[in-house]
Amino acid sequence: MTLTAKETLLQSVENNVDAYMHLVQTMYDNPEIGNEEFETMALLVDYLDKAGFKTTSGYIVPTGFIGEYDTGKPGPTIAVMCEFDALPEVGHGCGHNLIAGIGIATGEAVKKIIDQFGGKLLVVGTPAEENFGGKVSMSDAGVFDDVDVALMVHPGSHNGVGGRSSALNPIKFEFFGKTAHGCMPQAGASALDAAVMSYLQINLIRQFANQHTYIHGVIKDGGEAANVIPGYASLEYYFRAPTMAYAKEITAKAMTAVEGVALANGVTFKSSVYECPYDDTVVNYLLADLLTEKYEELGLTDIQPVDEVAKGSTDVGAVSYKCPTIQGFIKICGPEVGAHTVEMADATISPDGKNGLIKAAQGLSLSILELLEKPEKLAAIKQEFDETIASM
């Protein structure tokens, strides 16, 4: 009996789930932090090679990769994104090992049916999401310029279709004073005093910032000995806001405050961007509606709609400015389990994690199938994207 395209997708994920969970478990057992995911890259590329994709390792960035399947016929270019970096101490506490498993499963399933329709399928390995923005580097390099739609699903404590994320501007302030003996402070200039006063002054900006703006920082360097006036100190800050333009506006206010403090303390300072800035995420409501519909077909309930209030930040934002993009969510644990925890990492290899992989990969695969079957729907999604970007 010949299977329909839908049946082929559903069965592909279910029949190969043990292989996907082996990938998830291997990444769980061998977590690698951002820009160091060389073994993970090799693991995932090897799987894609065997699945019939044309692969490239070290793609754009040292631990990035791409798997490409081109039907050789006209049609859309669909990108499925895989994250796979871990966190220090807690391993895969953000569930990126499961994201990679979902992406590989989706890619392998869609490859089995895309020849019927035409187009190109990309499985894009985007490393270092936590701090160094693999997707930013790839977006800047043009990877998503000719992509018609990009998709991924993130594990968590609820089913959902994603939403907005905060723009993130990471700034380091360094203060340069003059060291002196603690009993002869008049001979020195305290970089630490400037750092502490700057920390307090930046905190005062919060009261006057727009809603959903977040300012958080730490004193990174404050001196080495209590009897020495510190000649060097530093602060590291995240300035987050609903848009990058406003994050930079708040950053400029902080910069003015630091300039005044440095002058008052007789020290100099410099500022720098110490991690990768992240754009906010552009929401595509038609894509969100499509994933909602497919989740419901699969029997998922309590599907949270588009979250309009930005909280965290992600490098998915960079992709969302290049093409219609969605980062959905799949439930693998209860609300008592927080993100970036050992408990979340453990959930990725649990029975709920396995079920989440199946449902997420099937949801993405069915969404892609509809876009292949109904070009008018993809055209409407792209039109929404164009209109949204033009209005910003």
Coordinates of C-alpha atoms in Angstrom, one line a residue:
M1 CA 0.0 0.0 0.0
T2 CA 1.3 3.4 -1.0
L3 CA 1.5 5.9 1.9
T4 CA 0.3 9.4 1.6
A5 CA 2.8 12.2 2.2
K6 CA 1.2 12.9 5.6
E7 CA 1.5 9.2 6.6
T8 CA 5.1 9.1 5.4
L9 CA 6.0 12.1 7.6
L10 CA 4.3 10.7 10.7
Q11 CA 5.7 7.2 10.3
S12 CA 9.2 8.5 9.5
V13 CA 9.5 10.3 12.9
E14 CA 7.9 7.4 14.9
N15 CA 9.9 4.6 13.2
N16 CA 13.2 6.4 13.7
V17 CA 12.6 7.9 17.1
D18 CA 15.1 5.6 18.9
A19 CA 17.9 6.8 16.6
Y20 CA 17.0 10.4 17.3
M21 CA 16.9 9.8 21.0
H22 CA 20.3 8.2 20.7
L23 CA 21.6 11.5 19.3
V24 CA 19.8 13.3 22.2
Q25 CA 21.3 11.0 24.8
T26 CA 24.8 11.2 23.3
M27 CA 24.7 15.0 23.4
Y28 CA 23.3 14.9 27.0
D29 CA 26.3 12.6 28.0
N30 CA 28.8 14.8 26.2
P31 CA 27.7 18.4 26.5
E32 CA 29.8 21.0 24.7
I33 CA 29.5 24.8 25.2
G34 CA 29.1 27.4 22.5
N35 CA 31.8 27.4 19.8
E36 CA 33.3 24.2 21.2
E37 CA 30.7 21.7 19.8
F38 CA 33.0 19.9 17.5
E39 CA 32.1 16.3 18.5
T40 CA 28.4 17.2 18.4
M41 CA 28.8 18.7 15.0
A42 CA 30.5 15.6 13.7
L43 CA 27.7 13.4 15.3
L44 CA 24.9 15.3 13.6
V45 CA 26.6 15.7 10.3
D46 CA 27.3 11.9 10.2
Y47 CA 23.6 11.2 10.6
L48 CA 22.7 13.7 7.9
D49 CA 25.3 12.1 5.6
K50 CA 23.8 8.7 6.0
A51 CA 20.3 10.1 5.5
G52 CA 21.3 11.3 2.1
F53 CA 22.0 15.0 2.6
K54 CA 24.8 16.9 1.1
T55 CA 26.6 18.2 4.1
T56 CA 29.2 20.8 5.0
S57 CA 31.0 21.0 8.4
G58 CA 32.5 24.1 9.8
Y59 CA 29.9 26.1 7.9
I60 CA 30.3 29.9 8.3
V61 CA 31.5 29.4 11.9
P62 CA 33.8 26.6 13.1
T63 CA 31.1 24.4 14.7
G64 CA 28.3 25.3 12.2
F65 CA 27.0 22.9 9.6
I66 CA 24.4 22.5 6.9
G67 CA 22.7 19.6 5.3
E68 CA 21.2 20.2 1.9
Y69 CA 18.8 18.3 -0.2
D70 CA 17.9 19.8 -3.6
T71 CA 15.1 18.2 -5.6
G72 CA 16.4 19.9 -8.8
K73 CA 12.9 21.1 -9.4
P74 CA 11.4 24.6 -8.8
G75 CA 10.0 25.2 -5.4
P76 CA 10.5 26.8 -2.0
T77 CA 13.6 26.7 0.1
I78 CA 12.8 25.4 3.6
A79 CA 15.2 25.7 6.5
V80 CA 15.0 23.6 9.7
M81 CA 17.3 24.9 12.4
C82 CA 19.2 22.9 15.0
E83 CA 20.7 24.3 18.1
F84 CA 23.1 22.1 20.0
D85 CA 25.3 24.0 22.5
A86 CA 25.2 23.3 26.2
L87 CA 25.6 25.4 29.3
P88 CA 28.5 25.4 31.7
E89 CA 27.9 23.3 34.8
V90 CA 24.3 22.2 34.0
G91 CA 24.9 20.7 30.6
H92 CA 21.9 20.7 28.3
G93 CA 19.8 22.7 30.7
C94 CA 18.2 24.6 27.8
G95 CA 17.3 21.5 25.9
H96 CA 19.3 22.2 22.8
N97 CA 20.2 18.5 22.4
L98 CA 16.4 17.9 22.0
I99 CA 16.2 20.8 19.5
A100 CA 18.8 19.1 17.4
G101 CA 17.0 15.8 17.6
I102 CA 13.8 17.5 16.5
G103 CA 15.5 19.3 13.6
I104 CA 17.2 16.1 12.4
A105 CA 13.9 14.1 12.6
T106 CA 12.0 16.9 10.7
G107 CA 14.7 17.0 8.0
E108 CA 14.8 13.3 7.5
A109 CA 11.0 13.1 7.3
V110 CA 10.5 16.0 4.9
K111 CA 13.3 14.7 2.6
K112 CA 11.2 11.6 1.9
I113 CA 8.3 13.6 0.4
I114 CA 9.8 16.8 -1.0
D115 CA 10.6 15.3 -4.4
Q116 CA 6.8 15.2 -5.0
F117 CA 6.7 19.0 -4.8
G118 CA 10.1 20.4 -5.7
G119 CA 12.3 22.9 -3.9
K120 CA 15.2 22.6 -1.5
L121 CA 15.5 21.5 2.1
L122 CA 18.1 22.8 4.4
V123 CA 19.0 21.4 7.9
V124 CA 21.1 24.2 9.4
G125 CA 23.2 23.6 12.5
T126 CA 23.4 26.9 14.3
P127 CA 25.8 26.7 17.2
A128 CA 26.5 28.9 20.2
E129 CA 23.0 30.2 20.7
E130 CA 23.6 31.0 24.4
N131 CA 26.2 33.7 24.1
F132 CA 27.9 33.9 20.7
G133 CA 25.0 33.8 18.2
G134 CA 25.7 31.3 15.5
K135 CA 22.5 32.4 13.7
V136 CA 23.7 36.0 13.8
S137 CA 26.9 35.0 12.0
M138 CA 25.0 32.9 9.5
S139 CA 22.3 35.6 8.9
D140 CA 25.1 38.2 8.3
A141 CA 26.7 35.8 5.8
G142 CA 23.5 35.5 3.8
V143 CA 22.5 31.9 4.7
F144 CA 18.9 32.8 5.1
D145 CA 18.6 35.4 2.3
D146 CA 17.0 33.0 -0.2
V147 CA 15.1 30.9 2.4
D148 CA 11.3 31.1 2.1
V149 CA 10.7 30.0 5.7
A150 CA 12.8 28.9 8.7
L151 CA 11.4 26.7 11.5
M152 CA 12.4 25.1 14.8
V153 CA 10.9 24.0 18.1
H154 CA 12.3 24.5 21.6
P155 CA 11.5 22.2 24.5
G156 CA 10.0 23.6 27.7
S157 CA 7.2 23.4 30.2
H158 CA 4.4 24.2 27.7
N159 CA 3.2 23.8 24.2
G160 CA 3.2 27.0 22.2
V161 CA 3.9 28.8 19.0
G162 CA 6.6 31.2 20.3
G163 CA 6.4 34.9 20.3
R164 CA 8.5 38.0 20.8
S165 CA 12.0 38.1 22.3
S166 CA 14.0 41.0 23.7
A167 CA 16.7 42.7 21.8
L168 CA 20.0 42.3 23.7
N169 CA 22.9 44.7 23.7
P170 CA 25.8 43.3 25.8
I171 CA 28.2 46.1 27.0
K172 CA 31.4 45.9 29.0
F173 CA 32.7 49.0 30.9
E174 CA 36.3 49.0 31.9
F175 CA 37.8 51.6 34.3
F176 CA 41.4 52.7 34.5
G177 CA 42.7 54.5 37.6
K178 CA 45.9 54.4 39.5
T179 CA 47.0 51.9 42.1
A180 CA 48.2 53.1 45.5
H181 CA 48.7 51.7 49.0
G182 CA 45.5 51.5 51.0
C183 CA 47.0 53.9 53.6
M184 CA 48.0 56.4 51.0
P185 CA 44.8 56.6 48.9
Q186 CA 45.5 60.2 48.0
A187 CA 48.2 58.9 45.6
G188 CA 45.8 56.7 43.7
A189 CA 42.6 56.9 41.8
S190 CA 40.1 54.1 42.4
A191 CA 38.7 52.3 39.4
L192 CA 36.6 50.3 41.8
D193 CA 34.9 53.4 43.2
A194 CA 34.0 54.4 39.6
A195 CA 32.7 51.0 38.9
V196 CA 30.5 50.9 42.0
M197 CA 29.2 54.4 41.4
S198 CA 28.4 53.5 37.8
Y199 CA 26.6 50.4 38.9
L200 CA 24.4 52.4 41.2
Q201 CA 23.8 55.1 38.6
I202 CA 22.9 52.6 35.9
N203 CA 20.5 51.0 38.3
L204 CA 18.7 54.3 38.7
I205 CA 17.9 54.4 34.9
R206 CA 15.5 51.4 35.4
Q207 CA 12.8 53.6 36.9
F208 CA 12.6 55.7 33.8
A209 CA 12.8 53.0 31.2
N210 CA 9.9 51.9 29.1
Q211 CA 8.0 48.7 30.1
H212 CA 9.6 45.4 29.3
T213 CA 13.1 46.9 29.4
Y214 CA 15.7 45.0 31.5
I215 CA 19.1 46.2 32.7
H216 CA 21.2 43.7 34.5
G217 CA 24.9 43.7 35.2
V218 CA 27.8 42.5 37.4
I219 CA 31.0 43.8 38.8
K220 CA 33.4 41.6 36.8
D221 CA 36.7 42.9 38.2
G222 CA 37.0 44.8 41.4
G223 CA 40.6 44.5 42.6
E224 CA 42.8 41.9 44.1
A225 CA 43.8 43.0 47.6
A226 CA 42.0 45.1 50.2
N227 CA 45.1 47.2 50.9
V228 CA 45.6 48.3 47.3
I229 CA 43.6 51.0 45.6
P230 CA 42.4 49.2 42.5
G231 CA 43.7 50.6 39.3
Y232 CA 41.4 48.5 37.2
A233 CA 37.8 47.4 37.5
S234 CA 35.1 46.4 35.0
L235 CA 31.3 45.9 34.7
E236 CA 29.5 43.6 32.3
Y237 CA 25.9 44.5 31.4
Y238 CA 23.0 43.2 29.4
F239 CA 20.6 45.9 28.1
R240 CA 17.4 44.3 26.9
A241 CA 14.4 46.0 25.3
P242 CA 11.5 45.2 22.9
T243 CA 13.6 46.6 20.0
M244 CA 17.3 47.0 19.4
A245 CA 16.8 50.7 18.8
Y246 CA 15.5 51.2 22.3
A247 CA 18.1 48.9 23.8
K248 CA 20.7 51.2 22.3
E249 CA 18.9 54.2 23.5
I250 CA 19.1 52.9 27.1
T251 CA 22.7 51.9 26.5
A252 CA 23.5 55.5 25.5
K253 CA 21.9 56.8 28.8
A254 CA 24.2 54.4 30.7
M255 CA 27.2 55.6 28.7
T256 CA 26.5 59.2 29.7
A257 CA 26.2 58.2 33.4
V258 CA 29.5 56.3 33.3
E259 CA 31.2 59.3 31.6
G260 CA 30.1 61.5 34.5
V261 CA 31.2 59.0 37.1
A262 CA 34.6 58.5 35.5
L263 CA 35.2 62.2 35.5
A264 CA 34.1 62.6 39.1
N265 CA 36.5 59.9 40.2
G266 CA 39.5 61.0 38.1
V267 CA 39.7 57.8 36.1
T268 CA 39.2 56.9 32.4
F269 CA 37.0 54.3 30.9
K270 CA 36.3 52.4 27.7
S271 CA 33.3 50.4 26.6
S272 CA 33.0 47.4 24.3
V273 CA 30.5 44.9 23.0
Y274 CA 31.7 41.7 24.8
E275 CA 29.2 39.2 23.4
C276 CA 27.0 38.9 20.3
P277 CA 24.1 41.4 20.3
Y278 CA 20.7 39.8 19.5
D279 CA 17.9 41.3 17.6
D280 CA 14.3 41.1 18.8
T281 CA 12.2 38.4 17.1
V282 CA 9.8 39.4 14.3
V283 CA 6.5 37.4 14.8
N284 CA 4.8 35.8 11.8
Y285 CA 1.2 35.2 12.8
L286 CA 0.2 33.0 9.8
L287 CA 3.1 30.7 10.6
A288 CA 2.0 30.6 14.3
D289 CA -1.5 29.7 13.1
L290 CA -0.2 27.0 10.9
L291 CA 1.8 25.3 13.7
T292 CA -1.1 25.6 16.1
E293 CA -3.3 23.8 13.6
K294 CA -0.8 21.0 13.2
Y295 CA -0.3 20.6 16.9
E296 CA -4.0 20.3 17.3
E297 CA -4.2 17.7 14.6
L298 CA -1.6 15.7 16.6
G299 CA -3.8 15.9 19.7
L300 CA -1.8 18.5 21.7
T301 CA -3.8 20.7 24.0
D302 CA -3.2 23.9 26.0
I303 CA -1.3 25.4 23.2
Q304 CA -0.2 28.9 24.2
P305 CA -0.8 31.6 21.6
V306 CA 1.9 34.0 20.4
D307 CA 3.5 35.6 23.5
E308 CA 3.4 39.3 22.9
V309 CA 5.6 40.2 25.9
A310 CA 9.3 39.7 25.2
K311 CA 11.2 38.2 28.0
G312 CA 14.5 36.4 27.1
S313 CA 16.7 36.9 24.1
T314 CA 17.7 34.6 21.3
D315 CA 19.7 34.7 18.1
V316 CA 16.6 33.4 16.3
G317 CA 15.8 37.2 16.1
A318 CA 18.5 37.6 13.4
V319 CA 16.9 35.0 11.2
S320 CA 13.4 36.5 11.7
Y321 CA 14.6 39.7 10.0
K322 CA 15.7 37.7 6.9
C323 CA 12.7 35.4 6.3
P324 CA 9.5 34.2 7.9
T325 CA 10.6 32.4 11.0
I326 CA 9.0 30.5 13.9
Q327 CA 10.4 29.0 17.1
G328 CA 7.6 27.0 18.6
F329 CA 7.6 25.2 22.0
I330 CA 6.9 21.6 23.0
K331 CA 6.1 20.5 26.5
I332 CA 8.5 18.0 28.1
C333 CA 8.1 18.8 31.8
G334 CA 5.9 20.5 34.3
P335 CA 6.0 24.2 35.2
E336 CA 8.1 23.4 38.3
V337 CA 11.1 22.8 36.1
G338 CA 12.9 25.9 35.1
A339 CA 15.0 26.7 32.1
H340 CA 18.8 26.4 32.4
T341 CA 18.6 23.7 35.1
V342 CA 19.8 20.2 35.5
E343 CA 16.2 19.1 35.8
M344 CA 15.5 20.5 32.3
A345 CA 18.5 18.6 30.9
D346 CA 17.2 15.4 32.5
A347 CA 13.8 16.0 31.0
T348 CA 15.2 15.9 27.5
I349 CA 16.1 12.2 27.9
S350 CA 12.9 11.2 29.7
P351 CA 9.8 9.5 28.2
D352 CA 8.2 13.0 28.0
G353 CA 11.3 14.2 26.2
K354 CA 10.9 11.4 23.6
N355 CA 7.2 12.1 23.2
G356 CA 8.0 15.8 22.8
L357 CA 10.5 15.1 20.0
I358 CA 7.9 13.0 18.2
K359 CA 5.2 15.6 18.4
A360 CA 7.4 18.6 17.6
A361 CA 9.0 16.9 14.6
Q362 CA 5.7 15.8 13.3
G363 CA 4.2 19.3 13.9
L364 CA 7.0 20.9 11.9
S365 CA 6.9 18.3 9.2
L366 CA 3.1 18.7 8.7
S367 CA 3.5 22.4 8.6
I368 CA 6.2 22.1 5.9
L369 CA 3.9 19.7 4.0
E370 CA 1.1 22.2 3.9
L371 CA 3.5 24.9 2.6
L372 CA 4.6 22.6 -0.2
E373 CA 1.0 21.5 -1.0
K374 CA -0.4 25.0 -0.9
P375 CA 1.9 27.6 -2.5
E376 CA -0.7 30.3 -1.8
K377 CA -0.3 29.8 1.9
L378 CA 3.4 30.2 1.7
A379 CA 2.9 33.3 -0.4
A380 CA 0.6 34.8 2.2
I381 CA 3.2 34.1 4.9
K382 CA 5.9 35.8 2.9
Q383 CA 3.6 38.8 2.2
E384 CA 3.0 39.2 6.0
F385 CA 6.7 39.1 6.5
D386 CA 7.4 41.7 3.9
E387 CA 4.7 44.0 5.2
T388 CA 5.9 43.6 8.8
I389 CA 9.5 44.4 8.0
A390 CA 8.4 47.4 5.9
S391 CA 6.4 48.8 8.7
M392 CA 9.2 48.6 11.3

